[in-house]
PDB file of C-alpha atoms and ligand atoms in Angstrom:
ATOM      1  CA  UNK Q   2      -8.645 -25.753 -30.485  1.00  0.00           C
ATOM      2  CA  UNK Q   3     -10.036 -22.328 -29.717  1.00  0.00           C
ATOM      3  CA  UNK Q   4     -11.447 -20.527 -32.640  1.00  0.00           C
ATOM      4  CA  UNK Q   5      -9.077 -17.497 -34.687  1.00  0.00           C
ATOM      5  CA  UNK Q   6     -10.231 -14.021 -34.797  1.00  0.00           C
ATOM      6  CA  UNK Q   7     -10.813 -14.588 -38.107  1.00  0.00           C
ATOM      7  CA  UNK Q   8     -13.332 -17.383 -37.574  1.00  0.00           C
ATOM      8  CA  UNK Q   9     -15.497 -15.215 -35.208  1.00  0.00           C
ATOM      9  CA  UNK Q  10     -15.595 -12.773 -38.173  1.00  0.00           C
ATOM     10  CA  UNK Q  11     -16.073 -15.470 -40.741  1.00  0.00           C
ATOM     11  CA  UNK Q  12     -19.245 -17.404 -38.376  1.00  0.00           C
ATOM     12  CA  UNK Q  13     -20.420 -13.649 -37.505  1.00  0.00           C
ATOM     13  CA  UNK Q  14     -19.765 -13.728 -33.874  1.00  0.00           C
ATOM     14  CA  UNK Q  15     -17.841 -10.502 -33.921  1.00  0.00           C
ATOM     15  CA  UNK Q  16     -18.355  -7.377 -36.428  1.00  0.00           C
ATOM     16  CA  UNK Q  17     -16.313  -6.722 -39.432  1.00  0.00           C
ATOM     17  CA  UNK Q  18     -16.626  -4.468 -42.049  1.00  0.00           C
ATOM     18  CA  UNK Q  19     -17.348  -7.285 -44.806  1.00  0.00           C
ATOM     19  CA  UNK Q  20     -16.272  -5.961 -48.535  1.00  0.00           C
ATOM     20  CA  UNK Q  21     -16.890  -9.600 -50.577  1.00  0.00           C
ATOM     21  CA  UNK Q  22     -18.404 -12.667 -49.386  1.00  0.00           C
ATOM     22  CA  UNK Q  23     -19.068 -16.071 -51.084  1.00  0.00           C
ATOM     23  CA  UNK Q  24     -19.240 -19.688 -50.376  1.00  0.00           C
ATOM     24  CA  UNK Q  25     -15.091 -20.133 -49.990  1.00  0.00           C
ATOM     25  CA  UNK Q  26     -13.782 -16.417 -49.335  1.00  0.00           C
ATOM     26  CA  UNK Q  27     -14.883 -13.344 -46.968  1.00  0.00           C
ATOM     27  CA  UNK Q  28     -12.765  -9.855 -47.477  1.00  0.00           C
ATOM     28  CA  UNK Q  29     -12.798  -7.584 -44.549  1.00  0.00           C
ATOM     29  CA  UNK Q  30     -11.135  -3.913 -44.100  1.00  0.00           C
ATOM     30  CA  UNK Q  31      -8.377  -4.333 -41.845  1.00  0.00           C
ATOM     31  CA  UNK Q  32      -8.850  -3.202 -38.406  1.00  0.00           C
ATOM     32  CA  UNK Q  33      -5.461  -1.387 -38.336  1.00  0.00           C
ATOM     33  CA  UNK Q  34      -4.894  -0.119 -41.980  1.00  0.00           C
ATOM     34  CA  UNK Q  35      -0.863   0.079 -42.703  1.00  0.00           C
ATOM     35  CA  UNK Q  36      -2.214   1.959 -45.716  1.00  0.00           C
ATOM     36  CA  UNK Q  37      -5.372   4.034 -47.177  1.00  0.00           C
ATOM     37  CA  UNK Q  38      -6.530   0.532 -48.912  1.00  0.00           C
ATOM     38  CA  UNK Q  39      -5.741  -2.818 -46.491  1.00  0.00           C
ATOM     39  CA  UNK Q  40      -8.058  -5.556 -47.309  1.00  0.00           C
ATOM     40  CA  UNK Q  41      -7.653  -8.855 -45.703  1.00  0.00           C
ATOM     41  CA  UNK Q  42      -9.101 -11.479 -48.393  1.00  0.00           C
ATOM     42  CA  UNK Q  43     -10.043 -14.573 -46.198  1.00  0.00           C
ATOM     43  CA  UNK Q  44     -10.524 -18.227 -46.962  1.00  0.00           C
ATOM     44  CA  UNK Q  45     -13.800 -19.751 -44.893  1.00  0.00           C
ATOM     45  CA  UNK Q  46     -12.032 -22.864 -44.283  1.00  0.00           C
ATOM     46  CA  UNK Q  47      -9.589 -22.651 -41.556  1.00  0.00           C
ATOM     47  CA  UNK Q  48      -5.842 -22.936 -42.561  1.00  0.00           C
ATOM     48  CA  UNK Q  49      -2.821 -21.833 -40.177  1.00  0.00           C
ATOM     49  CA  UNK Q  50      -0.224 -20.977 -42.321  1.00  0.00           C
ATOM     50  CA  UNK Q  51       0.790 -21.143 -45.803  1.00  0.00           C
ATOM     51  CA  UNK Q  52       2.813 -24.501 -44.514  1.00  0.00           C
ATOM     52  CA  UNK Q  53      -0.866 -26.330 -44.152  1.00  0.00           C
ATOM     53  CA  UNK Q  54      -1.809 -25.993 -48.058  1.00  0.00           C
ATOM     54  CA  UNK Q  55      -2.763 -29.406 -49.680  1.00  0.00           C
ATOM     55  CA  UNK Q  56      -3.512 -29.785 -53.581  1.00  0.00           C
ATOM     56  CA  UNK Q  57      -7.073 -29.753 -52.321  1.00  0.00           C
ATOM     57  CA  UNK Q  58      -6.888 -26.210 -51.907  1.00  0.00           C
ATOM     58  CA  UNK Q  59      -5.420 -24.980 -54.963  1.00  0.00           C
ATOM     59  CA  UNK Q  60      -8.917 -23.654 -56.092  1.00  0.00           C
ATOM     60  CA  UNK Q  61      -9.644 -21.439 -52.961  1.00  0.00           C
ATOM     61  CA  UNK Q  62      -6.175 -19.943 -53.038  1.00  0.00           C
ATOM     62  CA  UNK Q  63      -6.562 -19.235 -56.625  1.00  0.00           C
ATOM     63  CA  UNK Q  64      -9.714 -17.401 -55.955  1.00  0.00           C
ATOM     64  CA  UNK Q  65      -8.170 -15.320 -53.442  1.00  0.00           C
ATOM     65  CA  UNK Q  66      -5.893 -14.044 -55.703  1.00  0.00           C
ATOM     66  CA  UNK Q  67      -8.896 -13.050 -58.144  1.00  0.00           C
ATOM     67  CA  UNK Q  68     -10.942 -11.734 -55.544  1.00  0.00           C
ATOM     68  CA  UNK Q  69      -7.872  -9.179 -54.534  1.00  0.00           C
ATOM     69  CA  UNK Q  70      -7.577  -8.548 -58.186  1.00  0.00           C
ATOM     70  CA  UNK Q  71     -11.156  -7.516 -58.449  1.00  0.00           C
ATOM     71  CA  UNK Q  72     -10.889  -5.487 -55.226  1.00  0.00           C
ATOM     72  CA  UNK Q  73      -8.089  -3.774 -56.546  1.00  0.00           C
ATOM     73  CA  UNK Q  74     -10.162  -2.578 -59.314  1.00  0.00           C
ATOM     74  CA  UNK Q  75     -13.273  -1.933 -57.120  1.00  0.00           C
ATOM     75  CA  UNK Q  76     -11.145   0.593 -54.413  1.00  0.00           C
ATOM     76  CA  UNK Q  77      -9.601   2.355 -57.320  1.00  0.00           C
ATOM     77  CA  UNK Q  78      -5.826   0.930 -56.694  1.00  0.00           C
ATOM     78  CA  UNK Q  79      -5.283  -1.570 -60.021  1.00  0.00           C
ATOM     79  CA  UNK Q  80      -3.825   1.602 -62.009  1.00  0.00           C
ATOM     80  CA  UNK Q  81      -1.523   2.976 -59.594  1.00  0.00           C
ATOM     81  CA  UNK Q  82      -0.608  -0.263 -58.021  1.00  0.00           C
ATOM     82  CA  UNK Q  83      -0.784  -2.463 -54.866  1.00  0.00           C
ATOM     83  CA  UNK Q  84       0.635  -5.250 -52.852  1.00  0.00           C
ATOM     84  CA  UNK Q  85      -0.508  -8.458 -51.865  1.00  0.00           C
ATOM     85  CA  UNK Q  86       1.217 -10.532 -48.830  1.00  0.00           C
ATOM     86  CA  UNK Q  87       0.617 -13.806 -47.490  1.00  0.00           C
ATOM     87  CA  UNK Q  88       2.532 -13.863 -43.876  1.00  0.00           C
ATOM     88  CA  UNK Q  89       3.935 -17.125 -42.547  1.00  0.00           C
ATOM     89  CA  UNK Q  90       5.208 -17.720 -39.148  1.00  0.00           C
ATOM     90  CA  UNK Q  91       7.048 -15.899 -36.817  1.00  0.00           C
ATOM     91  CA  UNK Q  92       9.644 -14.473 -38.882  1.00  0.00           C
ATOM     92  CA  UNK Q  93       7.252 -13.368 -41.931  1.00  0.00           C
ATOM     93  CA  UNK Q  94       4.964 -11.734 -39.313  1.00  0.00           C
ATOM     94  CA  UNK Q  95       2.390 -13.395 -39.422  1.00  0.00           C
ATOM     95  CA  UNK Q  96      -0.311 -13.083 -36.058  1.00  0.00           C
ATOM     96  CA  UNK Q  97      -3.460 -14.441 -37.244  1.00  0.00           C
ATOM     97  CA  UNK Q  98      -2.833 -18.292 -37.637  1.00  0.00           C
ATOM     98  CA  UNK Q  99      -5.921 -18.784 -40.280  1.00  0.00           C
ATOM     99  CA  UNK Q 100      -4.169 -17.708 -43.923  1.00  0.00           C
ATOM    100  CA  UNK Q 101      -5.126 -14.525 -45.182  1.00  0.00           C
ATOM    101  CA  UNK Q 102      -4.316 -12.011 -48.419  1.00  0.00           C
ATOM    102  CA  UNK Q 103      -3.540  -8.633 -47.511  1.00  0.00           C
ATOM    103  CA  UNK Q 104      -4.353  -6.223 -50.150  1.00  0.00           C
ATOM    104  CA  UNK Q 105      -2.318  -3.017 -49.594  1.00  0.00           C
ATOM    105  CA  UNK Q 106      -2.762   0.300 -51.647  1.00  0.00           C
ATOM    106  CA  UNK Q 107      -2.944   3.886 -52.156  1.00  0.00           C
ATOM    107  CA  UNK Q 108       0.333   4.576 -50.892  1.00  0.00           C
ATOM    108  CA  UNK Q 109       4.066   4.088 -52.323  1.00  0.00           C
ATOM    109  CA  UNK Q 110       5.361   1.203 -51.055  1.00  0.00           C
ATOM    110  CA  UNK Q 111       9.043   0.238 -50.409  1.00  0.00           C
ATOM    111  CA  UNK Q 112      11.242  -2.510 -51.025  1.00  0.00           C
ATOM    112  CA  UNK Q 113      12.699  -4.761 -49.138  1.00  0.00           C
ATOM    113  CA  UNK Q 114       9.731  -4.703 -46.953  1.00  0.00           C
ATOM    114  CA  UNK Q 115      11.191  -3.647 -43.010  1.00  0.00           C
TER     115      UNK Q 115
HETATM  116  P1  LIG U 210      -0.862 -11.050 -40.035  1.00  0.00           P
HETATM  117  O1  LIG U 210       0.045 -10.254 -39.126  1.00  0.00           O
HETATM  118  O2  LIG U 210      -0.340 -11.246 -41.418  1.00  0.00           O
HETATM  119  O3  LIG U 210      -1.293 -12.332 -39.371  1.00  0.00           O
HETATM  120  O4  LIG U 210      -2.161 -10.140 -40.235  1.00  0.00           O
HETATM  121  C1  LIG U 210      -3.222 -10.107 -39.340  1.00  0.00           C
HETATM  122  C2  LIG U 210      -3.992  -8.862 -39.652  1.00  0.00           C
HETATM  123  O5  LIG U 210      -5.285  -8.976 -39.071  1.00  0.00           O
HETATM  124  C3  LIG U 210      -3.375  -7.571 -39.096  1.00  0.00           C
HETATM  125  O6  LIG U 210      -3.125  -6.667 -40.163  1.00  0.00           O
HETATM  126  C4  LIG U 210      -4.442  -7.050 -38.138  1.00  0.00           C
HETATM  127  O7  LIG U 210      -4.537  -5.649 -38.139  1.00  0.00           O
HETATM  128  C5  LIG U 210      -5.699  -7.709 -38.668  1.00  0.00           C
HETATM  129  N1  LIG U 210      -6.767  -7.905 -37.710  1.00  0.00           N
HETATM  130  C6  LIG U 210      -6.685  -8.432 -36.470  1.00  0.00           C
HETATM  131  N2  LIG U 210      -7.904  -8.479 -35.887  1.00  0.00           N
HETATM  132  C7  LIG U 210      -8.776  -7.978 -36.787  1.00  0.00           C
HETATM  133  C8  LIG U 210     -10.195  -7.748 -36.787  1.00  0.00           C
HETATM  134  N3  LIG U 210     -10.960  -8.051 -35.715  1.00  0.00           N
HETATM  135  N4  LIG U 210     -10.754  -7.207 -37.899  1.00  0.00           N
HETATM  136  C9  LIG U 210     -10.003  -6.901 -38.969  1.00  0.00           C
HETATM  137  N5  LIG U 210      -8.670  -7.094 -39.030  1.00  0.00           N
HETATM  138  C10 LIG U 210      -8.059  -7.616 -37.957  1.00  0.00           C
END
């Protein structure tokens, strides 16, 4: 299986602008921001979709949701507010088939989302 974009950015074959990094998780700026703050919080192991998630990782998910917690906090967004989205599949949108957290902010967002 040919490697995801996001695994070139994860084993450093292609540039990103890396905001966090440890031994489970890399957080990049997205490459076409929908908004002033769009973070893509990354787990190192590769996943497709949402649909792939076994118990075993439970932990990594959970720290992606702290990690876009903290970078809410760190780009200024955690008063005013922000969204986080995990796309799955065709119909959610989703393009990049390794998981990711989007971390959206600085803008009014609306609901239902388009
Ligand atoms: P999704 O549509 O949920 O799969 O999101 C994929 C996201 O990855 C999109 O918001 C893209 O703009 C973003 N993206 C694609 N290639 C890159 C890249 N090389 N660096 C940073 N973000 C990227």
């Amino acid at each position: 299986m040919s490697k995801t974009i996001f695994q070139k950015i994860i084993d450093k074959e292609i540039p990103s602008e890396v905001v966090y990094e440890d031994e489970l998780v890399i957080a990049i700026k997205d490459v076409n921001p929908v908004a002033p703050v769009h973070l893509l919080i990354i787990p190192k192991k590769c996943i497709p979709t949402l649909n792939d998630l076994t118990k075993e990782d439970t932990n990594t998910v959970g720290r992606m949701i702290e990690i876009a917690k903290d970078l809410a906090k760190e780009f200024n967004i955690h008063k005013t507010g922000y969204r986080t989205v995990f796309n799955c599949n065709d119909d959610g949108g989703q393009t990049v088939y390794h998981i990711h957290l989007h971390l959206i902010g600085g803008r009014k967002m609306n609901w239902p989302p388009g």
